[in-house]
mmCIF file of C-alpha atoms and ligand atoms in Angstrom:
data_model
loop_
_atom_site.group_PDB
_atom_site.id
_atom_site.type_symbol
_atom_site.label_atom_id
_atom_site.label_comp_id
_atom_site.label_asym_id
_atom_site.label_seq_id
_atom_site.Cartn_x
_atom_site.Cartn_y
_atom_site.Cartn_z
ATOM 1 C CA UNK A 126 -31.299 7.443 14.022
ATOM 2 C CA UNK A 127 -30.546 9.953 11.235
ATOM 3 C CA UNK A 128 -27.604 11.816 10.214
ATOM 4 C CA UNK A 129 -28.026 14.901 12.605
ATOM 5 C CA UNK A 130 -28.921 13.001 15.479
ATOM 6 C CA UNK A 131 -26.051 10.277 15.050
ATOM 7 C CA UNK A 132 -23.577 13.418 14.614
ATOM 8 C CA UNK A 133 -24.343 14.802 18.200
ATOM 9 C CA UNK A 134 -25.013 11.506 20.013
ATOM 10 C CA UNK A 135 -23.186 8.609 18.694
ATOM 11 C CA UNK A 136 -20.636 7.141 20.674
ATOM 12 C CA UNK A 137 -21.406 9.578 23.274
ATOM 13 C CA UNK A 138 -22.959 8.768 26.802
ATOM 14 C CA UNK A 139 -23.254 10.806 29.877
ATOM 15 C CA UNK A 140 -20.071 10.316 31.907
ATOM 16 C CA UNK A 141 -20.657 7.463 34.400
ATOM 17 C CA UNK A 142 -19.190 8.939 37.367
ATOM 18 C CA UNK A 143 -20.348 12.772 37.183
ATOM 19 C CA UNK A 144 -23.132 12.940 34.660
ATOM 20 C CA UNK A 145 -21.267 15.052 32.352
ATOM 21 C CA UNK A 146 -22.991 15.519 29.191
ATOM 22 C CA UNK A 147 -19.941 16.058 27.009
ATOM 23 C CA UNK A 148 -17.453 13.362 26.793
ATOM 24 C CA UNK A 149 -14.481 14.386 29.196
ATOM 25 C CA UNK A 150 -10.846 14.686 27.712
ATOM 26 C CA UNK A 151 -9.435 11.712 29.495
ATOM 27 C CA UNK A 152 -5.780 13.159 29.755
ATOM 28 C CA UNK A 153 -4.352 10.170 30.946
ATOM 29 C CA UNK A 154 -1.677 7.839 29.502
ATOM 30 C CA UNK A 155 -2.297 4.861 31.641
ATOM 31 C CA UNK A 156 -5.170 3.141 33.662
ATOM 32 C CA UNK A 157 -5.232 1.463 37.111
ATOM 33 C CA UNK A 158 -5.546 -2.109 37.344
ATOM 34 C CA UNK A 159 -6.764 -4.043 40.394
ATOM 35 C CA UNK A 160 -4.877 -7.225 39.818
ATOM 36 C CA UNK A 161 -2.473 -7.439 36.690
ATOM 37 C CA UNK A 162 -5.074 -7.877 33.574
ATOM 38 C CA UNK A 163 -7.953 -6.874 35.660
ATOM 39 C CA UNK A 164 -9.024 -3.381 34.405
ATOM 40 C CA UNK A 165 -12.081 -1.268 33.118
ATOM 41 C CA UNK A 166 -11.341 -2.298 29.184
ATOM 42 C CA UNK A 167 -8.337 0.686 29.057
ATOM 43 C CA UNK A 168 -4.693 -0.349 29.894
ATOM 44 C CA UNK A 169 -2.593 2.320 27.788
ATOM 45 C CA UNK A 170 -3.589 5.332 25.952
ATOM 46 C CA UNK A 171 -1.728 4.547 22.740
ATOM 47 C CA UNK A 172 -4.143 1.490 22.298
ATOM 48 C CA UNK A 173 -7.207 2.906 23.624
ATOM 49 C CA UNK A 174 -8.702 6.074 25.265
ATOM 50 C CA UNK A 175 -12.056 6.999 25.956
ATOM 51 C CA UNK A 176 -12.200 10.257 24.486
ATOM 52 C CA UNK A 177 -10.699 8.942 21.125
ATOM 53 C CA UNK A 178 -13.112 5.856 21.599
ATOM 54 C CA UNK A 179 -16.364 8.182 21.595
ATOM 55 C CA UNK A 180 -14.834 9.982 18.484
ATOM 56 C CA UNK A 181 -14.223 6.635 16.726
ATOM 57 C CA UNK A 182 -17.658 5.435 17.687
ATOM 58 C CA UNK A 183 -19.352 8.489 16.308
ATOM 59 C CA UNK A 184 -17.316 8.639 12.913
ATOM 60 C CA UNK A 185 -18.217 5.013 12.291
ATOM 61 C CA UNK A 186 -21.954 5.539 13.127
ATOM 62 C CA UNK A 187 -21.781 8.489 10.450
ATOM 63 C CA UNK A 188 -20.253 6.130 7.794
ATOM 64 C CA UNK A 189 -22.953 3.432 8.626
ATOM 65 C CA UNK A 190 -19.874 1.355 9.738
ATOM 66 C CA UNK A 191 -19.462 -0.769 12.910
ATOM 67 C CA UNK A 192 -15.647 -0.114 13.469
ATOM 68 C CA UNK A 193 -13.952 3.276 13.849
ATOM 69 C CA UNK A 194 -10.169 4.025 14.326
ATOM 70 C CA UNK A 195 -8.888 7.468 14.778
ATOM 71 C CA UNK A 196 -5.254 8.576 13.832
ATOM 72 C CA UNK A 197 -3.128 11.524 14.560
ATOM 73 C CA UNK A 198 -3.487 12.378 10.846
ATOM 74 C CA UNK A 199 -5.120 11.530 7.508
ATOM 75 C CA UNK A 200 -1.639 10.301 6.421
ATOM 76 C CA UNK A 201 -1.381 8.083 9.539
ATOM 77 C CA UNK A 202 -4.565 6.351 8.642
ATOM 78 C CA UNK A 203 -3.392 5.870 5.020
ATOM 79 C CA UNK A 204 -0.083 4.426 6.382
ATOM 80 C CA UNK A 205 -2.038 1.981 8.459
ATOM 81 C CA UNK A 206 -4.026 0.761 5.351
ATOM 82 C CA UNK A 207 -0.644 0.446 3.218
ATOM 83 C CA UNK A 208 0.954 -1.772 5.934
ATOM 84 C CA UNK A 209 -1.496 -4.464 4.978
ATOM 85 C CA UNK A 210 0.325 -5.248 1.719
ATOM 86 C CA UNK A 211 3.402 -6.926 1.338
ATOM 87 C CA UNK A 212 6.170 -6.959 -1.220
ATOM 88 C CA UNK A 213 5.082 -7.544 -4.567
ATOM 89 C CA UNK A 214 1.561 -6.756 -3.993
ATOM 90 C CA UNK A 215 0.145 -4.295 -6.465
ATOM 91 C CA UNK A 216 -2.238 -1.196 -5.825
ATOM 92 C CA UNK A 217 -4.555 0.384 -8.497
ATOM 93 C CA UNK A 218 -5.422 3.813 -7.942
ATOM 94 C CA UNK A 219 -6.521 7.274 -9.538
ATOM 95 C CA UNK A 220 -4.414 9.517 -11.469
ATOM 96 C CA UNK A 221 -5.592 12.587 -9.781
ATOM 97 C CA UNK A 222 -4.744 12.314 -6.146
ATOM 98 C CA UNK A 223 -4.187 14.115 -2.900
ATOM 99 C CA UNK A 224 -0.365 14.933 -3.018
ATOM 100 C CA UNK A 225 0.531 13.341 0.197
ATOM 101 C CA UNK A 226 -1.062 10.128 -0.922
ATOM 102 C CA UNK A 227 0.707 10.236 -4.017
ATOM 103 C CA UNK A 228 3.947 10.808 -1.938
ATOM 104 C CA UNK A 229 3.319 8.126 0.351
ATOM 105 C CA UNK A 230 2.586 5.710 -2.487
ATOM 106 C CA UNK A 231 5.669 6.444 -4.597
ATOM 107 C CA UNK A 232 8.113 7.705 -2.142
ATOM 108 C CA UNK A 233 7.427 5.365 0.935
ATOM 109 C CA UNK A 234 5.803 2.219 -0.222
ATOM 110 C CA UNK A 235 7.148 1.722 -3.545
ATOM 111 C CA UNK A 236 10.569 1.321 -1.775
ATOM 112 C CA UNK A 237 9.281 -1.706 0.031
ATOM 113 C CA UNK A 238 8.419 -3.362 -3.307
ATOM 114 C CA UNK A 239 4.680 -2.264 -3.752
ATOM 115 C CA UNK A 240 3.580 -1.258 -7.046
ATOM 116 C CA UNK A 241 1.177 1.179 -7.777
ATOM 117 C CA UNK A 242 -0.755 1.885 -11.056
ATOM 118 C CA UNK A 243 -2.264 5.241 -11.640
ATOM 119 C CA UNK A 244 -5.386 5.093 -13.748
ATOM 120 C CA UNK A 245 -8.259 7.211 -15.144
ATOM 121 C CA UNK A 246 -10.936 5.766 -12.867
ATOM 122 C CA UNK A 247 -13.578 7.902 -14.385
ATOM 123 C CA UNK A 248 -13.749 5.052 -16.775
ATOM 124 C CA UNK A 249 -13.976 1.920 -14.159
ATOM 125 C CA UNK A 250 -13.664 -0.317 -17.172
ATOM 126 C CA UNK A 251 -9.963 0.991 -17.463
ATOM 127 C CA UNK A 252 -9.102 -1.012 -13.841
ATOM 128 C CA UNK A 253 -9.382 -4.094 -15.923
ATOM 129 C CA UNK A 254 -6.139 -3.684 -17.768
ATOM 130 C CA UNK A 255 -4.324 -3.357 -14.529
ATOM 131 C CA UNK A 256 -5.711 -6.347 -12.561
ATOM 132 C CA UNK A 257 -3.741 -9.246 -12.020
ATOM 133 C CA UNK A 258 -3.393 -11.855 -9.086
ATOM 134 C CA UNK A 259 -1.091 -9.406 -7.554
ATOM 135 C CA UNK A 260 -3.384 -6.698 -7.259
ATOM 136 C CA UNK A 261 -4.567 -6.443 -3.458
ATOM 137 C CA UNK A 262 -5.924 -3.129 -3.203
ATOM 138 C CA UNK A 263 -8.111 -0.512 -5.147
ATOM 139 C CA UNK A 264 -7.593 2.959 -3.680
ATOM 140 C CA UNK A 265 -9.887 5.603 -4.708
ATOM 141 C CA UNK A 266 -10.818 9.378 -3.756
ATOM 142 C CA UNK A 267 -13.851 11.187 -5.182
ATOM 143 C CA UNK A 268 -14.435 13.852 -5.633
ATOM 144 C CA UNK A 269 -11.067 14.159 -6.782
ATOM 145 C CA UNK A 270 -8.481 16.914 -5.467
ATOM 146 C CA UNK A 271 -8.321 19.426 -7.026
ATOM 147 C CA UNK A 272 -10.051 18.707 -10.501
ATOM 148 C CA UNK A 273 -13.372 17.116 -9.017
ATOM 149 C CA UNK A 274 -13.399 14.147 -11.051
ATOM 150 C CA UNK A 275 -16.111 11.926 -9.847
ATOM 151 C CA UNK A 276 -15.636 8.414 -9.601
ATOM 152 C CA UNK A 277 -18.528 5.894 -9.400
ATOM 153 C CA UNK A 278 -17.820 4.385 -6.036
ATOM 154 C CA UNK A 279 -20.353 1.417 -6.826
ATOM 155 C CA UNK A 280 -19.106 0.730 -10.019
ATOM 156 C CA UNK A 281 -15.323 0.377 -8.855
ATOM 157 C CA UNK A 282 -16.952 -1.626 -5.995
ATOM 158 C CA UNK A 283 -18.353 -4.400 -8.150
ATOM 159 C CA UNK A 284 -14.940 -4.756 -9.960
ATOM 160 C CA UNK A 285 -13.008 -4.918 -6.340
ATOM 161 C CA UNK A 286 -15.407 -7.489 -5.332
ATOM 162 C CA UNK A 287 -15.229 -9.599 -8.345
ATOM 163 C CA UNK A 288 -11.515 -9.369 -8.277
ATOM 164 C CA UNK A 289 -11.239 -10.274 -4.579
ATOM 165 C CA UNK A 290 -9.277 -7.073 -3.946
ATOM 166 C CA UNK A 291 -9.523 -4.936 -0.808
ATOM 167 C CA UNK A 292 -11.440 -1.659 -1.719
ATOM 168 C CA UNK A 293 -10.617 1.731 0.184
ATOM 169 C CA UNK A 294 -12.242 5.004 -0.505
ATOM 170 C CA UNK A 295 -10.795 8.545 0.672
ATOM 171 C CA UNK A 296 -13.998 10.251 1.411
ATOM 172 C CA UNK A 297 -12.475 13.277 2.869
ATOM 173 C CA UNK A 298 -13.616 15.555 0.176
ATOM 174 C CA UNK A 299 -17.299 14.583 0.346
ATOM 175 C CA UNK A 300 -17.619 14.110 4.079
ATOM 176 C CA UNK A 301 -19.777 11.282 5.483
ATOM 177 C CA UNK A 302 -22.818 13.924 5.016
ATOM 178 C CA UNK A 303 -22.601 13.908 1.272
ATOM 179 C CA UNK A 304 -21.748 10.121 0.555
ATOM 180 C CA UNK A 305 -21.145 6.927 2.463
ATOM 181 C CA UNK A 306 -19.029 4.582 0.535
ATOM 182 C CA UNK A 307 -19.682 1.409 3.020
ATOM 183 C CA UNK A 308 -23.159 1.505 1.522
ATOM 184 C CA UNK A 309 -21.678 1.299 -2.001
ATOM 185 C CA UNK A 310 -19.235 -1.591 -1.609
ATOM 186 C CA UNK A 311 -16.176 0.141 0.023
ATOM 187 C CA UNK A 312 -14.290 -2.325 2.871
ATOM 188 C CA UNK A 313 -12.608 0.600 4.233
ATOM 189 C CA UNK A 314 -13.470 4.474 4.299
ATOM 190 C CA UNK A 315 -10.448 6.822 5.132
ATOM 191 C CA UNK A 316 -10.962 10.300 6.205
ATOM 192 C CA UNK A 317 -8.552 13.141 6.892
ATOM 193 C CA UNK A 318 -10.591 14.257 10.062
ATOM 194 C CA UNK A 319 -8.725 17.767 9.661
ATOM 195 C CA UNK A 320 -10.978 18.817 6.970
ATOM 196 C CA UNK A 321 -14.745 18.816 7.009
ATOM 197 C CA UNK A 322 -15.352 16.332 9.969
ATOM 198 C CA UNK A 323 -13.565 18.467 12.569
ATOM 199 C CA UNK A 324 -14.257 21.405 10.556
ATOM 200 C CA UNK A 325 -12.721 24.388 12.432
ATOM 201 C CA UNK A 326 -9.013 24.288 11.149
ATOM 202 C CA UNK A 327 -7.771 23.374 14.587
ATOM 203 C CA UNK A 328 -6.746 19.838 14.648
ATOM 204 C CA UNK A 329 -4.892 17.336 12.433
ATOM 205 C CA UNK A 330 -6.397 13.969 12.707
ATOM 206 C CA UNK A 331 -7.422 10.955 10.480
ATOM 207 C CA UNK A 332 -9.927 7.993 10.556
ATOM 208 C CA UNK A 333 -10.545 4.653 9.156
ATOM 209 C CA UNK A 334 -14.019 2.924 9.512
ATOM 210 C CA UNK A 335 -14.781 -0.767 8.328
ATOM 211 C CA UNK A 336 -17.874 -3.127 8.691
ATOM 212 C CA UNK A 337 -15.395 -6.239 8.731
ATOM 213 C CA UNK A 338 -14.271 -7.528 12.206
ATOM 214 C CA UNK A 339 -11.410 -9.156 10.664
ATOM 215 C CA UNK A 340 -10.242 -6.152 8.743
ATOM 216 C CA UNK A 341 -10.600 -3.878 11.955
ATOM 217 C CA UNK A 342 -8.529 -6.428 14.154
ATOM 218 C CA UNK A 343 -5.785 -6.269 11.389
ATOM 219 C CA UNK A 344 -5.911 -2.405 11.258
ATOM 220 C CA UNK A 345 -6.207 -2.220 15.095
ATOM 221 C CA UNK A 346 -2.909 -4.177 15.090
ATOM 222 C CA UNK A 347 -1.031 -1.638 13.235
ATOM 223 C CA UNK A 348 -2.597 1.170 14.724
ATOM 224 C CA UNK A 349 -1.414 -0.027 18.285
ATOM 225 C CA UNK A 350 1.789 -1.475 17.194
ATOM 226 C CA UNK A 351 3.034 1.484 15.196
ATOM 227 C CA UNK A 352 1.293 4.109 17.357
ATOM 228 C CA UNK A 353 0.088 6.865 15.070
ATOM 229 C CA UNK A 354 -2.734 7.477 17.405
ATOM 230 C CA UNK A 355 -4.123 10.849 18.496
ATOM 231 C CA UNK A 356 -4.273 12.518 22.176
ATOM 232 C CA UNK A 357 -7.510 13.044 24.098
ATOM 233 C CA UNK A 358 -7.376 17.071 23.523
ATOM 234 C CA UNK A 359 -7.628 16.469 19.790
ATOM 235 C CA UNK A 360 -10.228 13.844 19.969
ATOM 236 C CA UNK A 361 -12.338 16.305 22.041
ATOM 237 C CA UNK A 362 -12.057 18.969 19.502
ATOM 238 C CA UNK A 363 -13.054 16.769 16.690
ATOM 239 C CA UNK A 364 -15.973 15.395 18.886
ATOM 240 C CA UNK A 365 -17.166 19.109 19.339
ATOM 241 C CA UNK A 366 -16.611 19.791 15.684
ATOM 242 C CA UNK A 367 -18.594 16.930 14.569
ATOM 243 C CA UNK A 368 -21.670 17.985 16.091
ATOM 244 C CA UNK A 369 -22.389 20.409 13.470
ATOM 245 C CA UNK A 370 -21.160 18.366 10.520
ATOM 246 C CA UNK A 371 -24.700 18.246 8.909
ATOM 247 C CA UNK A 372 -25.387 21.972 9.535
ATOM 248 C CA UNK A 373 -22.027 23.221 8.187
ATOM 249 C CA UNK A 374 -22.330 20.816 5.153
ATOM 250 C CA UNK A 375 -25.743 22.324 3.965
ATOM 251 C CA UNK A 376 -24.069 25.701 4.407
ATOM 252 C CA UNK A 377 -20.978 24.769 2.501
ATOM 253 C CA UNK A 378 -22.893 23.298 -0.323
ATOM 254 C CA UNK A 379 -25.370 26.473 -0.530
ATOM 255 C CA UNK A 380 -22.292 28.923 -0.566
ATOM 256 C CA UNK A 381 -20.473 26.636 -2.986
ATOM 257 C CA UNK A 382 -23.719 26.590 -5.407
ATOM 258 C CA UNK A 383 -23.909 30.360 -5.468
ATOM 259 C CA UNK A 384 -19.980 30.717 -5.930
ATOM 260 C CA UNK A 385 -20.020 28.467 -8.583
ATOM 261 C CA UNK A 386 -22.729 30.017 -10.504
ATOM 262 C CA UNK A 387 -21.108 33.500 -9.976
ATOM 263 C CA UNK A 388 -17.582 32.028 -11.520
ATOM 264 C CA UNK A 389 -19.198 29.973 -14.285
ATOM 265 C CA UNK A 390 -19.276 32.633 -17.056
ATOM 266 C CA UNK A 391 -16.789 35.004 -15.558
ATOM 267 C CA UNK A 392 -14.505 36.480 -18.390
ATOM 268 C CA UNK A 393 -11.152 35.973 -16.268
ATOM 269 C CA UNK A 394 -12.010 32.000 -15.986
ATOM 270 C CA UNK A 395 -11.052 29.607 -18.606
ATOM 271 C CA UNK A 396 -12.387 26.537 -16.953
ATOM 272 C CA UNK A 397 -14.383 25.669 -13.733
ATOM 273 C CA UNK A 398 -14.516 22.442 -12.012
ATOM 274 C CA UNK A 399 -17.638 21.924 -9.912
ATOM 275 C CA UNK A 400 -19.704 18.493 -9.967
ATOM 276 C CA UNK A 401 -23.031 20.343 -9.566
ATOM 277 C CA UNK A 402 -22.905 21.758 -13.122
ATOM 278 C CA UNK A 403 -24.953 20.030 -15.536
ATOM 279 C CA UNK A 404 -22.144 19.570 -18.022
ATOM 280 C CA UNK A 405 -19.719 18.327 -15.539
ATOM 281 C CA UNK A 406 -18.548 15.216 -17.197
ATOM 282 C CA UNK A 407 -19.481 12.983 -14.169
ATOM 283 C CA UNK A 408 -22.590 15.218 -13.263
ATOM 284 C CA UNK A 409 -24.778 12.072 -13.295
ATOM 285 C CA UNK A 410 -22.472 10.103 -11.275
ATOM 286 C CA UNK A 411 -22.399 12.654 -8.556
ATOM 287 C CA UNK A 412 -26.216 12.981 -8.486
ATOM 288 C CA UNK A 413 -26.535 9.281 -8.177
ATOM 289 C CA UNK A 414 -24.189 8.992 -5.077
ATOM 290 C CA UNK A 415 -23.884 12.406 -3.387
ATOM 291 C CA UNK A 416 -26.655 13.929 -1.293
ATOM 292 C CA UNK A 417 -25.250 17.293 -2.753
ATOM 293 C CA UNK A 418 -22.289 18.820 -4.549
ATOM 294 C CA UNK A 419 -20.128 20.282 -1.906
ATOM 295 C CA UNK A 420 -18.263 23.584 -1.239
ATOM 296 C CA UNK A 421 -14.803 22.613 -3.322
ATOM 297 C CA UNK A 422 -14.491 24.364 -6.507
ATOM 298 C CA UNK A 423 -11.492 24.675 -8.870
ATOM 299 C CA UNK A 424 -10.971 27.332 -11.597
ATOM 300 C CA UNK A 425 -8.227 27.745 -14.135
ATOM 301 C CA UNK A 426 -7.478 31.449 -14.999
ATOM 302 C CA UNK A 427 -7.662 32.388 -18.556
ATOM 303 C CA UNK A 428 -4.258 33.559 -20.249
ATOM 304 C CA UNK A 429 -2.670 33.684 -16.694
ATOM 305 C CA UNK A 430 1.189 33.288 -16.105
ATOM 306 C CA UNK A 431 2.043 31.734 -12.583
ATOM 307 C CA UNK A 432 3.110 35.414 -11.566
ATOM 308 C CA UNK A 433 -0.682 36.572 -12.428
ATOM 309 C CA UNK A 434 -1.865 33.673 -10.503
ATOM 310 C CA UNK A 435 0.257 34.355 -7.321
ATOM 311 C CA UNK A 436 -0.960 38.027 -7.642
ATOM 312 C CA UNK A 437 -4.538 36.857 -7.673
ATOM 313 C CA UNK A 438 -4.189 34.335 -4.976
ATOM 314 C CA UNK A 439 -2.728 36.982 -2.663
ATOM 315 C CA UNK A 440 -5.596 39.558 -3.167
ATOM 316 C CA UNK A 441 -8.538 38.422 -1.181
ATOM 317 C CA UNK A 442 -9.770 39.876 2.096
ATOM 318 C CA UNK A 443 -12.200 37.587 3.301
ATOM 319 C CA UNK A 444 -10.705 34.266 1.637
ATOM 320 C CA UNK A 445 -7.510 33.407 2.978
ATOM 321 C CA UNK A 446 -4.474 31.778 1.225
ATOM 322 C CA UNK A 447 -3.618 28.667 2.968
ATOM 323 C CA UNK A 448 -3.322 24.881 2.576
ATOM 324 C CA UNK A 449 -6.055 22.598 3.657
ATOM 325 C CA UNK A 450 -10.055 22.412 3.195
ATOM 326 C CA UNK A 451 -13.172 21.979 4.807
ATOM 327 C CA UNK A 452 -13.170 24.419 7.665
ATOM 328 C CA UNK A 453 -15.560 27.173 8.569
ATOM 329 C CA UNK A 454 -13.347 29.673 6.819
ATOM 330 C CA UNK A 455 -13.083 30.184 3.254
ATOM 331 C CA UNK A 456 -9.780 29.257 1.804
ATOM 332 C CA UNK A 457 -7.894 29.684 -1.482
ATOM 333 C CA UNK A 458 -4.807 27.481 -2.396
ATOM 334 C CA UNK A 459 -2.476 27.236 -5.285
ATOM 335 C CA UNK A 460 -2.123 23.444 -5.730
ATOM 336 C CA UNK A 461 0.844 23.310 -8.100
ATOM 337 C CA UNK A 462 2.920 24.788 -5.522
ATOM 338 C CA UNK A 463 1.410 24.175 -2.077
ATOM 339 C CA UNK A 464 -1.002 21.019 -1.912
ATOM 340 C CA UNK A 465 0.474 19.251 -4.809
ATOM 341 C CA UNK A 466 3.813 20.388 -4.723
ATOM 342 C CA UNK A 467 5.222 16.846 -4.242
ATOM 343 C CA UNK A 468 4.008 15.795 -7.428
ATOM 344 C CA UNK A 469 6.244 16.264 -10.445
ATOM 345 C CA UNK A 470 5.250 19.135 -13.052
ATOM 346 C CA UNK A 471 4.810 16.631 -15.935
ATOM 347 C CA UNK A 472 2.433 14.133 -13.664
ATOM 348 C CA UNK A 473 0.338 16.944 -12.274
ATOM 349 C CA UNK A 474 -0.187 18.951 -15.751
ATOM 350 C CA UNK A 475 -1.322 15.635 -17.463
ATOM 351 C CA UNK A 476 -4.377 15.666 -15.034
ATOM 352 C CA UNK A 477 -5.140 19.331 -15.384
ATOM 353 C CA UNK A 478 -3.023 20.642 -12.102
ATOM 354 C CA UNK A 479 -1.560 23.502 -14.008
ATOM 355 C CA UNK A 480 0.107 26.711 -12.949
ATOM 356 C CA UNK A 481 -3.122 28.905 -13.283
ATOM 357 C CA UNK A 482 -5.337 26.679 -11.543
ATOM 358 C CA UNK A 483 -6.741 27.881 -8.025
ATOM 359 C CA UNK A 484 -8.647 25.742 -5.691
ATOM 360 C CA UNK A 485 -11.455 27.094 -3.362
ATOM 361 C CA UNK A 486 -12.406 25.805 -0.323
ATOM 362 C CA UNK A 487 -15.929 27.494 0.262
ATOM 363 C CA UNK A 488 -16.569 28.361 4.069
ATOM 364 C CA UNK A 489 -19.855 29.149 5.721
ATOM 365 C CA UNK A 490 -19.536 32.915 5.898
ATOM 366 C CA UNK A 491 -22.239 35.204 4.682
ATOM 367 C CA UNK A 492 -22.471 34.648 0.860
ATOM 368 C CA UNK A 493 -22.629 38.403 0.092
ATOM 369 C CA UNK A 494 -19.217 38.917 1.943
ATOM 370 C CA UNK A 495 -17.857 35.959 -0.408
ATOM 371 C CA UNK A 496 -19.138 37.114 -3.715
ATOM 372 C CA UNK A 497 -17.947 40.584 -2.899
ATOM 373 C CA UNK A 498 -14.559 39.577 -2.303
ATOM 374 C CA UNK A 499 -14.347 37.312 -5.281
ATOM 375 C CA UNK A 500 -15.613 40.348 -7.559
ATOM 376 C CA UNK A 501 -12.711 42.518 -6.045
ATOM 377 C CA UNK A 502 -10.078 40.024 -6.356
ATOM 378 C CA UNK A 503 -11.049 39.126 -9.928
ATOM 379 C CA UNK A 504 -11.789 42.783 -11.010
HETATM 380 C C1 PLP B 769 -5.711 16.398 3.790
HETATM 381 C C2 PLP B 769 -6.147 15.113 2.924
HETATM 382 C C3 PLP B 769 -5.297 13.776 3.204
HETATM 383 C C4 PLP B 769 -4.453 13.814 4.163
HETATM 384 O O1 PLP B 769 -4.932 14.332 5.682
HETATM 385 P P1 PLP B 769 -3.935 14.766 6.860
HETATM 386 O O2 PLP B 769 -4.784 15.042 7.784
HETATM 387 O O3 PLP B 769 -3.439 16.163 6.171
HETATM 388 O O4 PLP B 769 -2.820 13.756 7.420
HETATM 389 C C5 PLP B 769 -5.725 12.734 2.461
HETATM 390 N N1 PLP B 769 -6.609 12.820 1.499
HETATM 391 C C6 PLP B 769 -7.293 13.934 1.186
HETATM 392 C C7 PLP B 769 -8.282 14.016 0.048
HETATM 393 C C8 PLP B 769 -6.788 15.102 2.084
HETATM 394 O O5 PLP B 769 -7.560 16.211 1.510
#
């Protein structure tokens, strides 16, 4: 089956009791058993719930994976992966990461004796300097947030495989529509479902998918034992959103292309990050592994103080100033004080997350209105 058909049908079957086409919201914590242990596959909703199961199977299908698990947030999904590690283990990851990932690495799991190396993954060979027999996990994110570096998923996968190290890709920014890391060698794909997959800024949710039954069982153990699982209402909303993922992504990419072109030579802009430009340093890798270039764009304002940047960020009519991304509505974000506020200034500035950087999540509104709004805000 192709992508759009899977988005609408995978994991979803007419309800066996009523024939309902939409997967019902199974708002139940527990399930009847005929005799102890004799049930229909569901015992308690922390572990399994039919609405959540439909969503998990759908996301897995979209990532060309066999197994899926949904979580109450992207961070709960990340937390579950990190629970596979033990004190003394080491992780190699990128130097431009989602702020919450950086925070859970350095402020939560570092305290349990896990060591994290933050390296420039646009040069996969740089991983070699940090590999040792203590390395247990390579964690990447591509495109990176917010500077839109593109990391070669397949090249890093080869290094991970050779070293016998678990390889996880946070695929939130691309969505399964633009790239499928499992096909390129990832062991686990992580998503913040909150973003493009759900797509309507109305739920916070995460997911993990894998093709390995053994990994699935290990992850399922922590998912059920620690309990970061989502309820049926949120699962239903995400399932409803996912049905239009392919349509929305096409529109995000098309609007993104036009906005990137408009901003490229704008006199108020010093730098623009978008992987679709031929002069983007990783453009060839993006072309190779992504179906299109997405709707995430970051800009650095020319000669702008923090105050100037705040002023611009607050002067939009159609774009909203808000954290998050990937919804149908266009958003403006100031990473240094919003999404990346938990990363120390020296650390974030080293990778270009400066005070005059603004990130744009291009929505699917009419392009003329978006361009008009940008023109007036920059004017
Ligand atoms: C938002 C985000 C997360 C965290 O997901 P939540 O659903 O907010 O917990 C992780 N990685 C990336 C790239 C994100 O954008």
